Amino acid sequence: MCCSARWIVRCLPLGWLTPRRPTRAVHPEDPTRIPAVVERLRTAWEAQPSVPFAQLWAQLESVGVGFNATDTELVEACDELLRRHPYFFAPVLPGALSGVPSDAPSASPAPRTVVVETADPGPVATLSVEPGEPLGWAVVRGRRAGVQPVVWRFRAVRACRAGAPLVVEDAEGFVHRLGVVERLTAAGFAVAPGKNAAALEGVRRAELGDRVFVVRFEDDSWALVGHALWWFRVGRRAVDARRLKWVECVSGMPGAPLLVRTPGAGLEELPLVAEVFRAS
């Protein structure tokens, strides 16, 4: 090596002649985030298995997911859908064990009330619990018009998850299998009659919205009050179901008759109200 070459080498930074390992590529986003994002999207979809993906994406768009949404915003939108349509419902009542697996996905604390849609021809069940109460409330109604609803107390929800059978144990220990769950919808109301005593007082059909009530009368007949009003009386061999057209409940407090105004400005008087439950 000539003298000039030796001088150049001495002037170069230490380590310049040592081979270097290739530098790891720097990604604008960490690829390890992808499984968690996809998992959240999968959970939101599995909570509504009967909904096509295009409709699920439309739901996400309705809560703010657009073309420029970040992955964090997408996860937050999935969490919002899971708050509306939980993946499962497994309330822990006093003295009962939870049926929730430890790895069950959840976006927020469990709701107190859910409306459970089961696969046709299964029923629609509303399950509700109150803090500190040893028993919950179940309202089960058919999808077809003219089917009498039933109301009972439960002590455990054995299984209630989208895509799986709905299994509920009532207060007497009898296990009800109510079909395969299609979707759960979290509700902000209580089923208990103590919370709905005045619910029908003065309510107009045009203002009812999507609310549905079940009434137990003192003579043990029942009514289902929605946009149609059905009155059910149990006979010796069958249940007599009568449909009434109505525009307003003039009165409906416990201890008073259910007085209904009909479209022709007439009044229809039903038996004395014992309890009012909210089903939807």
Short mmCIF file of C-alpha atoms in Angstrom, two decimals, residues 190-199 254 274-278:
data_model
loop_
_atom_site.label_atom_id
_atom_site.label_comp_id
_atom_site.label_asym_id
_atom_site.label_seq_id
_atom_site.Cartn_x
_atom_site.Cartn_y
_atom_site.Cartn_z
CA ALA A 190 -85.48 -2.99 32.87
CA VAL A 191 -88.01 -5.81 32.48
CA ALA A 192 -89.10 -5.87 36.15
CA PRO A 193 -92.70 -4.77 36.81
CA GLY A 194 -91.57 -2.43 39.57
CA LYS A 195 -89.82 -0.34 36.91
CA ASN A 196 -92.78 -0.30 34.50
CA ALA A 197 -95.86 0.30 36.64
CA ALA A 198 -96.76 3.54 34.83
CA ALA A 199 -95.34 2.58 31.42
CA PRO A 254 -101.69 -1.87 38.36
CA ALA A 274 -101.60 -6.90 37.88
CA GLU A 275 -98.11 -6.32 36.42
CA VAL A 276 -96.52 -4.63 33.41
CA PHE A 277 -93.25 -5.94 31.96
CA ARG A 278 -91.16 -4.39 29.23
#
